[in-house]
mmCIF file with all atom_site columns, C-alpha atoms and ligand atoms in Angstrom:
data_model
loop_
_atom_site.group_PDB
_atom_site.id
_atom_site.type_symbol
_atom_site.label_atom_id
_atom_site.label_alt_id
_atom_site.label_comp_id
_atom_site.label_asym_id
_atom_site.label_entity_id
_atom_site.label_seq_id
_atom_site.pdbx_PDB_ins_code
_atom_site.Cartn_x
_atom_site.Cartn_y
_atom_site.Cartn_z
_atom_site.occupancy
_atom_site.B_iso_or_equiv
_atom_site.pdbx_formal_charge
_atom_site.auth_seq_id
_atom_site.auth_comp_id
_atom_site.auth_asym_id
_atom_site.auth_atom_id
_atom_site.pdbx_PDB_model_num
ATOM   1   C CA . HIS A 1 1   ? -56.315 -66.509  74.350 1.00 94.00 ? 9   HIS A CA 1
ATOM   2   C CA . SER A 1 2   ? -56.499 -68.515  77.528 1.00 96.00 ? 10  SER A CA 1
ATOM   3   C CA . ALA A 1 3   ? -54.180 -66.699  79.947 1.00 97.00 ? 11  ALA A CA 1
ATOM   4   C CA . THR A 1 4   ? -54.689 -69.477  82.567 1.00 97.00 ? 12  THR A CA 1
ATOM   5   C CA . LYS A 1 5   ? -52.141 -71.779  80.915 1.00 97.00 ? 13  LYS A CA 1
ATOM   6   C CA . PHE A 1 6   ? -48.727 -70.904  79.385 1.00 97.00 ? 14  PHE A CA 1
ATOM   7   C CA . ILE A 1 7   ? -49.272 -67.007  79.299 1.00 97.00 ? 15  ILE A CA 1
ATOM   8   C CA . ALA A 1 8   ? -49.522 -66.711  83.107 1.00 98.00 ? 16  ALA A CA 1
ATOM   9   C CA . GLY A 1 9   ? -47.777 -69.948  83.474 1.00 98.00 ? 17  GLY A CA 1
ATOM   10  C CA . HIS A 1 10  ? -47.797 -70.422  87.290 1.00 98.00 ? 18  HIS A CA 1
ATOM   11  C CA . SER A 1 11  ? -51.114 -72.304  88.035 1.00 97.00 ? 19  SER A CA 1
ATOM   12  C CA . ASP A 1 12  ? -52.395 -69.344  90.115 1.00 97.00 ? 20  ASP A CA 1
ATOM   13  C CA . VAL A 1 13  ? -54.783 -67.495  87.946 1.00 97.00 ? 21  VAL A CA 1
ATOM   14  C CA . VAL A 1 14  ? -57.797 -68.148  85.679 1.00 97.00 ? 22  VAL A CA 1
ATOM   15  C CA . ALA A 1 15  ? -57.900 -65.533  82.999 1.00 97.00 ? 23  ALA A CA 1
ATOM   16  C CA . GLY A 1 16  ? -58.518 -65.063  79.353 1.00 94.00 ? 24  GLY A CA 1
ATOM   17  C CA . LEU A 1 17  ? -57.440 -62.341  77.087 1.00 91.00 ? 25  LEU A CA 1
ATOM   18  C CA . ALA A 1 18  ? -58.509 -60.807  73.581 1.00 92.00 ? 26  ALA A CA 1
ATOM   19  C CA . ALA A 1 19  ? -55.754 -59.118  71.530 1.00 93.00 ? 27  ALA A CA 1
ATOM   20  C CA . THR A 1 20  ? -56.193 -57.057  68.452 1.00 97.00 ? 28  THR A CA 1
ATOM   21  C CA . LYS A 1 21  ? -54.151 -54.609  66.398 1.00 97.00 ? 29  LYS A CA 1
ATOM   22  C CA . ASP A 1 22  ? -57.374 -53.140  64.973 1.00 98.00 ? 30  ASP A CA 1
ATOM   23  C CA . GLU A 1 23  ? -57.772 -49.918  66.870 1.00 98.00 ? 31  GLU A CA 1
ATOM   24  C CA . LYS A 1 24  ? -61.446 -49.638  66.298 1.00 98.00 ? 32  LYS A CA 1
ATOM   25  C CA . LEU A 1 25  ? -62.114 -53.014  67.492 1.00 98.00 ? 33  LEU A CA 1
ATOM   26  C CA . ALA A 1 26  ? -59.862 -52.374  70.575 1.00 97.00 ? 34  ALA A CA 1
ATOM   27  C CA . GLU A 1 27  ? -62.018 -49.343  71.301 1.00 97.00 ? 35  GLU A CA 1
ATOM   28  C CA . GLN A 1 28  ? -65.178 -51.326  71.182 1.00 96.00 ? 36  GLN A CA 1
ATOM   29  C CA . LEU A 1 29  ? -63.768 -53.963  73.386 1.00 94.00 ? 37  LEU A CA 1
ATOM   30  C CA . GLY A 1 30  ? -62.796 -51.588  75.910 1.00 93.00 ? 38  GLY A CA 1
ATOM   31  C CA . PHE A 1 31  ? -66.056 -49.853  75.761 1.00 95.00 ? 39  PHE A CA 1
ATOM   32  C CA . LEU A 1 32  ? -67.844 -53.233  76.473 1.00 94.00 ? 40  LEU A CA 1
ATOM   33  C CA . GLN A 1 33  ? -65.396 -53.949  79.426 1.00 92.00 ? 41  GLN A CA 1
ATOM   34  C CA . ASN A 1 34  ? -65.997 -50.642  80.817 1.00 93.00 ? 42  ASN A CA 1
ATOM   35  C CA . SER A 1 35  ? -69.913 -50.811  80.597 1.00 96.00 ? 43  SER A CA 1
ATOM   36  C CA . PHE A 1 36  ? -70.385 -54.421  81.765 1.00 94.00 ? 44  PHE A CA 1
ATOM   37  C CA . GLY A 1 37  ? -67.701 -54.077  84.451 1.00 91.00 ? 45  GLY A CA 1
ATOM   38  C CA . SER A 1 38  ? -66.905 -57.848  84.350 1.00 83.00 ? 46  SER A CA 1
ATOM   39  C CA . ILE A 1 39  ? -63.177 -57.558  84.082 1.00 91.00 ? 47  ILE A CA 1
ATOM   40  C CA . LEU A 1 40  ? -60.198 -59.362  85.685 1.00 93.00 ? 48  LEU A CA 1
ATOM   41  C CA . GLY A 1 41  ? -59.220 -58.059  89.320 1.00 94.00 ? 49  GLY A CA 1
ATOM   42  C CA . ALA A 1 42  ? -56.220 -55.983  89.678 1.00 96.00 ? 50  ALA A CA 1
ATOM   43  C CA . HIS A 1 43  ? -54.235 -58.747  91.375 1.00 97.00 ? 51  HIS A CA 1
ATOM   44  C CA . ASP A 1 44  ? -55.012 -61.378  88.630 1.00 97.00 ? 52  ASP A CA 1
ATOM   45  C CA . CYS A 1 45  ? -53.893 -58.749  85.948 1.00 96.00 ? 53  CYS A CA 1
ATOM   46  C CA . TRP A 1 46  ? -50.692 -58.295  87.892 1.00 97.00 ? 54  TRP A CA 1
ATOM   47  C CA . LEU A 1 47  ? -50.184 -62.076  87.901 1.00 98.00 ? 55  LEU A CA 1
ATOM   48  C CA . VAL A 1 48  ? -50.790 -62.254  84.128 1.00 97.00 ? 56  VAL A CA 1
ATOM   49  C CA . LEU A 1 49  ? -48.395 -59.407  83.340 1.00 96.00 ? 57  LEU A CA 1
ATOM   50  C CA . ARG A 1 50  ? -45.639 -60.922  85.500 1.00 97.00 ? 58  ARG A CA 1
ATOM   51  C CA . GLY A 1 51  ? -46.007 -64.225  83.991 1.00 97.00 ? 59  GLY A CA 1
ATOM   52  C CA . LEU A 1 52  ? -45.953 -62.901  80.469 1.00 96.00 ? 60  LEU A CA 1
ATOM   53  C CA . LYS A 1 53  ? -42.520 -61.381  81.014 1.00 98.00 ? 61  LYS A CA 1
ATOM   54  C CA . THR A 1 54  ? -40.967 -64.928  81.198 1.00 98.00 ? 62  THR A CA 1
ATOM   55  C CA . LEU A 1 55  ? -43.232 -66.579  78.686 1.00 97.00 ? 63  LEU A CA 1
ATOM   56  C CA . HIS A 1 56  ? -40.491 -66.807  76.086 1.00 97.00 ? 64  HIS A CA 1
ATOM   57  C CA . CYS A 1 57  ? -37.899 -68.268  78.440 1.00 97.00 ? 65  CYS A CA 1
ATOM   58  C CA . ARG A 1 58  ? -40.434 -70.690  79.836 1.00 98.00 ? 66  ARG A CA 1
ATOM   59  C CA . MET A 1 59  ? -41.606 -71.939  76.346 1.00 97.00 ? 67  MET A CA 1
ATOM   60  C CA . THR A 1 60  ? -38.140 -72.243  75.114 1.00 97.00 ? 68  THR A CA 1
ATOM   61  C CA . GLN A 1 61  ? -36.951 -74.355  78.136 1.00 98.00 ? 69  GLN A CA 1
ATOM   62  C CA . SER A 1 62  ? -40.076 -76.424  78.584 1.00 98.00 ? 70  SER A CA 1
ATOM   63  C CA . SER A 1 63  ? -40.137 -77.252  74.772 1.00 98.00 ? 71  SER A CA 1
ATOM   64  C CA . ALA A 1 64  ? -36.495 -78.354  74.738 1.00 98.00 ? 72  ALA A CA 1
ATOM   65  C CA . SER A 1 65  ? -37.202 -80.546  77.860 1.00 98.00 ? 73  SER A CA 1
ATOM   66  C CA . ALA A 1 66  ? -40.241 -81.972  76.245 1.00 98.00 ? 74  ALA A CA 1
ATOM   67  C CA . VAL A 1 67  ? -38.213 -83.024  73.099 1.00 98.00 ? 75  VAL A CA 1
ATOM   68  C CA . LYS A 1 68  ? -35.727 -84.846  75.403 1.00 98.00 ? 76  LYS A CA 1
ATOM   69  C CA . ILE A 1 69  ? -38.490 -86.552  77.463 1.00 98.00 ? 77  ILE A CA 1
ATOM   70  C CA . ALA A 1 70  ? -40.455 -87.511  74.470 1.00 98.00 ? 78  ALA A CA 1
ATOM   71  C CA . GLU A 1 71  ? -37.485 -89.149  72.893 1.00 98.00 ? 79  GLU A CA 1
ATOM   72  C CA . ASN A 1 72  ? -36.434 -90.918  76.229 1.00 98.00 ? 80  ASN A CA 1
ATOM   73  C CA . LEU A 1 73  ? -39.907 -92.296  76.757 1.00 98.00 ? 81  LEU A CA 1
ATOM   74  C CA . SER A 1 74  ? -40.004 -93.661  73.226 1.00 98.00 ? 82  SER A CA 1
ATOM   75  C CA . ASP A 1 75  ? -37.046 -95.860  74.043 1.00 97.00 ? 83  ASP A CA 1
ATOM   76  C CA . HIS A 1 76  ? -38.687 -97.483  77.275 1.00 97.00 ? 84  HIS A CA 1
ATOM   77  C CA . PRO A 1 77  ? -40.262 -100.892 76.720 1.00 96.00 ? 85  PRO A CA 1
ATOM   78  C CA . LEU A 1 78  ? -43.192 -100.201 78.930 1.00 97.00 ? 86  LEU A CA 1
ATOM   79  C CA . VAL A 1 79  ? -44.184 -97.079  76.932 1.00 98.00 ? 87  VAL A CA 1
ATOM   80  C CA . GLU A 1 80  ? -46.268 -98.374  73.739 1.00 97.00 ? 88  GLU A CA 1
ATOM   81  C CA . GLN A 1 81  ? -46.333 -94.960  72.071 1.00 97.00 ? 89  GLN A CA 1
ATOM   82  C CA . VAL A 1 82  ? -45.366 -91.472  72.548 1.00 98.00 ? 90  VAL A CA 1
ATOM   83  C CA . TYR A 1 83  ? -47.424 -88.649  70.869 1.00 97.00 ? 91  TYR A CA 1
ATOM   84  C CA . TYR A 1 84  ? -45.525 -85.387  70.285 1.00 97.00 ? 92  TYR A CA 1
ATOM   85  C CA . PRO A 1 85  ? -45.876 -82.988  67.359 1.00 96.00 ? 93  PRO A CA 1
ATOM   86  C CA . GLY A 1 86  ? -42.045 -82.516  67.401 1.00 95.00 ? 94  GLY A CA 1
ATOM   87  C CA . PHE A 1 87  ? -41.789 -85.976  66.053 1.00 95.00 ? 95  PHE A CA 1
ATOM   88  C CA . ARG A 1 88  ? -41.503 -85.688  62.353 1.00 92.00 ? 96  ARG A CA 1
ATOM   89  C CA . PHE A 1 89  ? -43.749 -88.754  61.883 1.00 93.00 ? 97  PHE A CA 1
ATOM   90  C CA . HIS A 1 90  ? -46.512 -87.400  64.017 1.00 94.00 ? 98  HIS A CA 1
ATOM   91  C CA . PRO A 1 91  ? -49.610 -86.651  61.784 1.00 92.00 ? 99  PRO A CA 1
ATOM   92  C CA . GLY A 1 92  ? -49.711 -83.091  63.207 1.00 92.00 ? 100 GLY A CA 1
ATOM   93  C CA . SER A 1 93  ? -46.200 -82.321  62.665 1.00 93.00 ? 101 SER A CA 1
ATOM   94  C CA . SER A 1 94  ? -46.479 -80.100  59.628 1.00 94.00 ? 102 SER A CA 1
ATOM   95  C CA . THR A 1 95  ? -49.349 -78.106  61.225 1.00 95.00 ? 103 THR A CA 1
ATOM   96  C CA . GLN A 1 96  ? -47.120 -77.538  64.129 1.00 94.00 ? 104 GLN A CA 1
ATOM   97  C CA . THR A 1 97  ? -44.206 -76.326  62.073 1.00 93.00 ? 105 THR A CA 1
ATOM   98  C CA . TYR A 1 98  ? -46.446 -74.006  60.143 1.00 94.00 ? 106 TYR A CA 1
ATOM   99  C CA . GLN A 1 99  ? -48.063 -72.536  63.261 1.00 93.00 ? 107 GLN A CA 1
ATOM   100 C CA . ALA A 1 100 ? -45.222 -72.478  65.749 1.00 92.00 ? 108 ALA A CA 1
ATOM   101 C CA . GLN A 1 101 ? -41.483 -72.106  66.113 1.00 90.00 ? 109 GLN A CA 1
ATOM   102 C CA . GLY A 1 102 ? -40.964 -74.888  68.557 1.00 91.00 ? 110 GLY A CA 1
ATOM   103 C CA . SER A 1 103 ? -42.601 -78.313  69.240 1.00 95.00 ? 111 SER A CA 1
ATOM   104 C CA . GLY A 1 104 ? -44.305 -77.395  72.342 1.00 96.00 ? 112 GLY A CA 1
ATOM   105 C CA . ALA A 1 105 ? -44.272 -78.578  76.055 1.00 98.00 ? 113 ALA A CA 1
ATOM   106 C CA . VAL A 1 106 ? -47.187 -81.074  75.889 1.00 98.00 ? 114 VAL A CA 1
ATOM   107 C CA . LEU A 1 107 ? -46.926 -84.599  75.029 1.00 98.00 ? 115 LEU A CA 1
ATOM   108 C CA . SER A 1 108 ? -48.850 -87.676  75.803 1.00 98.00 ? 116 SER A CA 1
ATOM   109 C CA . PHE A 1 109 ? -47.756 -91.418  76.148 1.00 98.00 ? 117 PHE A CA 1
ATOM   110 C CA . ARG A 1 110 ? -49.459 -94.737  76.227 1.00 98.00 ? 118 ARG A CA 1
ATOM   111 C CA . LEU A 1 111 ? -48.945 -97.508  78.800 1.00 97.00 ? 119 LEU A CA 1
ATOM   112 C CA . ARG A 1 112 ? -50.434 -100.943 78.457 1.00 96.00 ? 120 ARG A CA 1
ATOM   113 C CA . ASP A 1 113 ? -53.700 -100.301 80.480 1.00 96.00 ? 121 ASP A CA 1
ATOM   114 C CA . GLU A 1 114 ? -55.425 -98.669  83.453 1.00 96.00 ? 122 GLU A CA 1
ATOM   115 C CA . GLU A 1 115 ? -53.516 -100.817 85.889 1.00 96.00 ? 123 GLU A CA 1
ATOM   116 C CA . ALA A 1 116 ? -50.165 -99.716  84.467 1.00 97.00 ? 124 ALA A CA 1
ATOM   117 C CA . VAL A 1 117 ? -51.352 -96.047  84.720 1.00 97.00 ? 125 VAL A CA 1
ATOM   118 C CA . ARG A 1 118 ? -52.363 -96.636  88.367 1.00 97.00 ? 126 ARG A CA 1
ATOM   119 C CA . GLN A 1 119 ? -48.976 -98.074  89.271 1.00 97.00 ? 127 GLN A CA 1
ATOM   120 C CA . PHE A 1 120 ? -47.133 -95.441  87.323 1.00 97.00 ? 128 PHE A CA 1
ATOM   121 C CA . THR A 1 121 ? -48.976 -92.511  88.895 1.00 97.00 ? 129 THR A CA 1
ATOM   122 C CA . LYS A 1 122 ? -48.517 -94.022  92.411 1.00 97.00 ? 130 LYS A CA 1
ATOM   123 C CA . HIS A 1 123 ? -44.851 -94.083  92.160 1.00 97.00 ? 131 HIS A CA 1
ATOM   124 C CA . VAL A 1 124 ? -43.991 -90.914  90.100 1.00 98.00 ? 132 VAL A CA 1
ATOM   125 C CA . GLU A 1 125 ? -42.786 -88.265  92.475 1.00 98.00 ? 133 GLU A CA 1
ATOM   126 C CA . LEU A 1 126 ? -42.020 -84.927  90.537 1.00 98.00 ? 134 LEU A CA 1
ATOM   127 C CA . PRO A 1 127 ? -44.983 -83.882  88.390 1.00 98.00 ? 135 PRO A CA 1
ATOM   128 C CA . VAL A 1 128 ? -48.187 -82.694  89.884 1.00 97.00 ? 136 VAL A CA 1
ATOM   129 C CA . TYR A 1 129 ? -51.027 -85.060  89.153 1.00 96.00 ? 137 TYR A CA 1
ATOM   130 C CA . ALA A 1 130 ? -53.863 -82.783  88.017 1.00 95.00 ? 138 ALA A CA 1
ATOM   131 C CA . VAL A 1 131 ? -56.069 -81.649  85.056 1.00 93.00 ? 139 VAL A CA 1
ATOM   132 C CA . SER A 1 132 ? -54.261 -78.400  84.007 1.00 94.00 ? 140 SER A CA 1
ATOM   133 C CA . LEU A 1 133 ? -51.294 -77.601  81.757 1.00 97.00 ? 141 LEU A CA 1
ATOM   134 C CA . GLY A 1 134 ? -48.862 -74.980  80.901 1.00 97.00 ? 142 GLY A CA 1
ATOM   135 C CA . ALA A 1 135 ? -47.116 -74.078  84.142 1.00 97.00 ? 143 ALA A CA 1
ATOM   136 C CA . VAL A 1 136 ? -43.700 -73.895  85.829 1.00 98.00 ? 144 VAL A CA 1
ATOM   137 C CA . GLU A 1 137 ? -44.302 -77.249  87.352 1.00 98.00 ? 145 GLU A CA 1
ATOM   138 C CA . SER A 1 138 ? -44.659 -80.403  85.294 1.00 98.00 ? 146 SER A CA 1
ATOM   139 C CA . ILE A 1 139 ? -48.251 -81.598  85.177 1.00 98.00 ? 147 ILE A CA 1
ATOM   140 C CA . LEU A 1 140 ? -49.354 -85.137  84.627 1.00 98.00 ? 148 LEU A CA 1
ATOM   141 C CA . SER A 1 141 ? -53.005 -85.775  83.703 1.00 98.00 ? 149 SER A CA 1
ATOM   142 C CA . TYR A 1 142 ? -55.109 -88.902  83.103 1.00 98.00 ? 150 TYR A CA 1
ATOM   143 C CA . PRO A 1 143 ? -57.568 -87.855  80.272 1.00 97.00 ? 151 PRO A CA 1
ATOM   144 C CA . ALA A 1 144 ? -59.797 -91.047  80.515 1.00 97.00 ? 152 ALA A CA 1
ATOM   145 C CA . ARG A 1 145 ? -60.639 -90.302  84.143 1.00 96.00 ? 153 ARG A CA 1
ATOM   146 C CA . MET A 1 146 ? -60.247 -86.671  84.241 1.00 96.00 ? 154 MET A CA 1
ATOM   147 C CA . SER A 1 147 ? -60.804 -84.128  81.288 1.00 94.00 ? 155 SER A CA 1
ATOM   148 C CA . HIS A 1 148 ? -62.582 -86.863  79.170 1.00 95.00 ? 156 HIS A CA 1
ATOM   149 C CA . ALA A 1 149 ? -64.290 -88.924  81.726 1.00 96.00 ? 157 ALA A CA 1
ATOM   150 C CA . SER A 1 150 ? -67.751 -87.657  80.664 1.00 97.00 ? 158 SER A CA 1
ATOM   151 C CA . MET A 1 151 ? -67.099 -88.939  77.033 1.00 96.00 ? 159 MET A CA 1
ATOM   152 C CA . PRO A 1 152 ? -68.315 -92.506  76.239 1.00 96.00 ? 160 PRO A CA 1
ATOM   153 C CA . LYS A 1 153 ? -65.501 -95.004  76.167 1.00 95.00 ? 161 LYS A CA 1
ATOM   154 C CA . GLU A 1 154 ? -66.006 -95.878  72.449 1.00 96.00 ? 162 GLU A CA 1
ATOM   155 C CA . GLU A 1 155 ? -65.767 -92.322  71.561 1.00 97.00 ? 163 GLU A CA 1
ATOM   156 C CA . ARG A 1 156 ? -62.591 -91.788  73.609 1.00 97.00 ? 164 ARG A CA 1
ATOM   157 C CA . GLU A 1 157 ? -61.039 -94.975  72.064 1.00 95.00 ? 165 GLU A CA 1
ATOM   158 C CA . LYS A 1 158 ? -61.935 -93.566  68.496 1.00 96.00 ? 166 LYS A CA 1
ATOM   159 C CA . ARG A 1 159 ? -59.829 -90.377  69.340 1.00 95.00 ? 167 ARG A CA 1
ATOM   160 C CA . GLY A 1 160 ? -56.973 -92.382  70.822 1.00 94.00 ? 168 GLY A CA 1
ATOM   161 C CA . ILE A 1 161 ? -57.869 -91.527  74.447 1.00 96.00 ? 169 ILE A CA 1
ATOM   162 C CA . THR A 1 162 ? -57.324 -95.040  75.802 1.00 97.00 ? 170 THR A CA 1
ATOM   163 C CA . ASP A 1 163 ? -57.169 -96.141  79.241 1.00 97.00 ? 171 ASP A CA 1
ATOM   164 C CA . GLY A 1 164 ? -53.419 -96.267  79.215 1.00 97.00 ? 172 GLY A CA 1
ATOM   165 C CA . LEU A 1 165 ? -52.977 -92.673  77.954 1.00 98.00 ? 173 LEU A CA 1
ATOM   166 C CA . LEU A 1 166 ? -51.232 -90.023  80.071 1.00 98.00 ? 174 LEU A CA 1
ATOM   167 C CA . ARG A 1 167 ? -50.783 -86.486  79.135 1.00 98.00 ? 175 ARG A CA 1
ATOM   168 C CA . LEU A 1 168 ? -47.611 -84.642  80.309 1.00 98.00 ? 176 LEU A CA 1
ATOM   169 C CA . SER A 1 169 ? -47.234 -80.893  80.451 1.00 98.00 ? 177 SER A CA 1
ATOM   170 C CA . VAL A 1 170 ? -43.497 -80.297  80.857 1.00 98.00 ? 178 VAL A CA 1
ATOM   171 C CA . GLY A 1 171 ? -42.510 -77.515  83.258 1.00 98.00 ? 179 GLY A CA 1
ATOM   172 C CA . LEU A 1 172 ? -39.196 -76.021  84.315 1.00 98.00 ? 180 LEU A CA 1
ATOM   173 C CA . GLU A 1 173 ? -37.664 -78.932  86.372 1.00 98.00 ? 181 GLU A CA 1
ATOM   174 C CA . ASN A 1 174 ? -34.310 -80.253  85.069 1.00 98.00 ? 182 ASN A CA 1
ATOM   175 C CA . PRO A 1 175 ? -35.452 -82.752  82.296 1.00 98.00 ? 183 PRO A CA 1
ATOM   176 C CA . ASP A 1 176 ? -32.816 -85.216  83.560 1.00 98.00 ? 184 ASP A CA 1
ATOM   177 C CA . ASP A 1 177 ? -34.510 -85.230  86.982 1.00 98.00 ? 185 ASP A CA 1
ATOM   178 C CA . LEU A 1 178 ? -37.814 -85.863  85.387 1.00 98.00 ? 186 LEU A CA 1
ATOM   179 C CA . ILE A 1 179 ? -36.493 -88.625  83.155 1.00 98.00 ? 187 ILE A CA 1
ATOM   180 C CA . LYS A 1 180 ? -34.997 -90.292  86.172 1.00 98.00 ? 188 LYS A CA 1
ATOM   181 C CA . ASP A 1 181 ? -38.196 -90.024  88.076 1.00 98.00 ? 189 ASP A CA 1
ATOM   182 C CA . PHE A 1 182 ? -40.270 -91.679  85.143 1.00 98.00 ? 190 PHE A CA 1
ATOM   183 C CA . HIS A 1 183 ? -37.741 -94.368  84.966 1.00 98.00 ? 191 HIS A CA 1
ATOM   184 C CA . GLN A 1 184 ? -37.916 -95.381  88.572 1.00 98.00 ? 192 GLN A CA 1
ATOM   185 C CA . ALA A 1 185 ? -41.769 -95.141  88.332 1.00 98.00 ? 193 ALA A CA 1
ATOM   186 C CA . LEU A 1 186 ? -41.820 -97.318  85.254 1.00 97.00 ? 194 LEU A CA 1
ATOM   187 C CA . GLY A 1 187 ? -39.371 -99.739  86.984 1.00 96.00 ? 195 GLY A CA 1
ATOM   188 C CA . LYS A 1 188 ? -41.867 -100.207 89.867 1.00 95.00 ? 196 LYS A CA 1
ATOM   189 C CA . THR A 1 189 ? -44.818 -100.473 87.408 1.00 94.00 ? 197 THR A CA 1
ATOM   190 C CA . GLU A 1 190 ? -43.006 -103.233 85.820 1.00 85.00 ? 198 GLU A CA 1
ATOM   191 C CA . SER A 1 191 ? -42.258 -105.222 88.941 1.00 84.00 ? 199 SER A CA 1
ATOM   192 C CA . GLU A 1 192 ? -45.802 -104.910 90.132 1.00 79.00 ? 200 GLU A CA 1
ATOM   193 C CA . ALA A 1 193 ? -47.009 -106.345 86.785 1.00 77.00 ? 201 ALA A CA 1
ATOM   194 C CA . PHE A 1 194 ? -44.413 -109.092 87.089 1.00 74.00 ? 202 PHE A CA 1
ATOM   195 C CA . LEU A 1 195 ? -45.776 -110.041 90.555 1.00 77.00 ? 203 LEU A CA 1
ATOM   196 C CA . GLN A 1 196 ? -49.422 -109.914 89.433 1.00 76.00 ? 204 GLN A CA 1
ATOM   197 C CA . THR A 1 197 ? -48.931 -112.186 86.525 1.00 73.00 ? 205 THR A CA 1
ATOM   198 C CA . GLY A 1 198 ? -47.175 -114.603 88.942 1.00 65.00 ? 206 GLY A CA 1
ATOM   199 C CA . GLY A 1 199 ? -43.728 -113.988 87.216 1.00 56.00 ? 207 GLY A CA 1
HETATM 200 C C1 . PLP B 2 .   ? -57.690 -74.705  81.782 1.00 76.63 ? 7   PLP B C1 1
HETATM 201 C C2 . PLP B 2 .   ? -58.289 -74.756  83.028 1.00 76.63 ? 7   PLP B C2 1
HETATM 202 C C3 . PLP B 2 .   ? -59.367 -73.891  83.364 1.00 76.63 ? 7   PLP B C3 1
HETATM 203 C C4 . PLP B 2 .   ? -59.949 -72.889  82.528 1.00 76.63 ? 7   PLP B C4 1
HETATM 204 O O1 . PLP B 2 .   ? -59.129 -71.856  82.108 1.00 76.63 ? 7   PLP B O1 1
HETATM 205 P P1 . PLP B 2 .   ? -59.258 -71.296  80.564 1.00 76.63 ? 7   PLP B P1 1
HETATM 206 O O2 . PLP B 2 .   ? -58.796 -69.953  80.757 1.00 76.63 ? 7   PLP B O2 1
HETATM 207 O O3 . PLP B 2 .   ? -60.755 -71.358  80.246 1.00 76.63 ? 7   PLP B O3 1
HETATM 208 O O4 . PLP B 2 .   ? -58.418 -72.086  79.665 1.00 76.63 ? 7   PLP B O4 1
HETATM 209 C C5 . PLP B 2 .   ? -59.739 -74.022  84.736 1.00 76.63 ? 7   PLP B C5 1
HETATM 210 N N1 . PLP B 2 .   ? -59.317 -74.924  85.588 1.00 76.63 ? 7   PLP B N1 1
HETATM 211 C C6 . PLP B 2 .   ? -58.417 -75.802  85.238 1.00 76.63 ? 7   PLP B C6 1
HETATM 212 C C7 . PLP B 2 .   ? -57.881 -76.629  86.199 1.00 76.63 ? 7   PLP B C7 1
HETATM 213 C C8 . PLP B 2 .   ? -57.783 -75.805  83.997 1.00 76.63 ? 7   PLP B C8 1
HETATM 214 O O5 . PLP B 2 .   ? -56.851 -76.575  83.635 1.00 76.63 ? 7   PLP B O5 1
#
């Protein structure tokens, strides 16, 4: 597992973990860790353990907020598409239901183009604009220019990673505050577009 994301959950540690209920395998893993010595520092371990204690509460709250935000964004005229496995019509919906209890805290949505993304990210105030996900703060990322920037454009488009796509990892803020923030940013995006096309 990556412990960097939801498990630690506070954007302050980079860590991975292997879990097994096979005692023999656990012993072998422990032996390797002990012999190589390339293990996580004590403070990082403490941060992961501390985050783990609230994992369930954080996931429950963030997923509930994500549902609300996904539904709300779907109704906005400037949002062309919302991708969220909690939607029954999402192609990954049955996989999500099979693998997990909730619908998760991560969604993405598509605006018209890069310019719309530029305006929106300029005006949005609450989420952090960064590559990461799975933390107490909401994190907005722009895959075409961040995580998938090194992928050729045609390949990105084939996978739906268009220039208008934004990914949102929902944190623990009040979802109504986030929705309000998105609406004011979308409102400004709309008026900029209106000005640019000369009305
Ligand atoms: C996910 C991520 C990493 C790597 O963490 P993993 O434990 O490998 O998942 C590093 N930096 C950032 C900004 C990340 O979002």
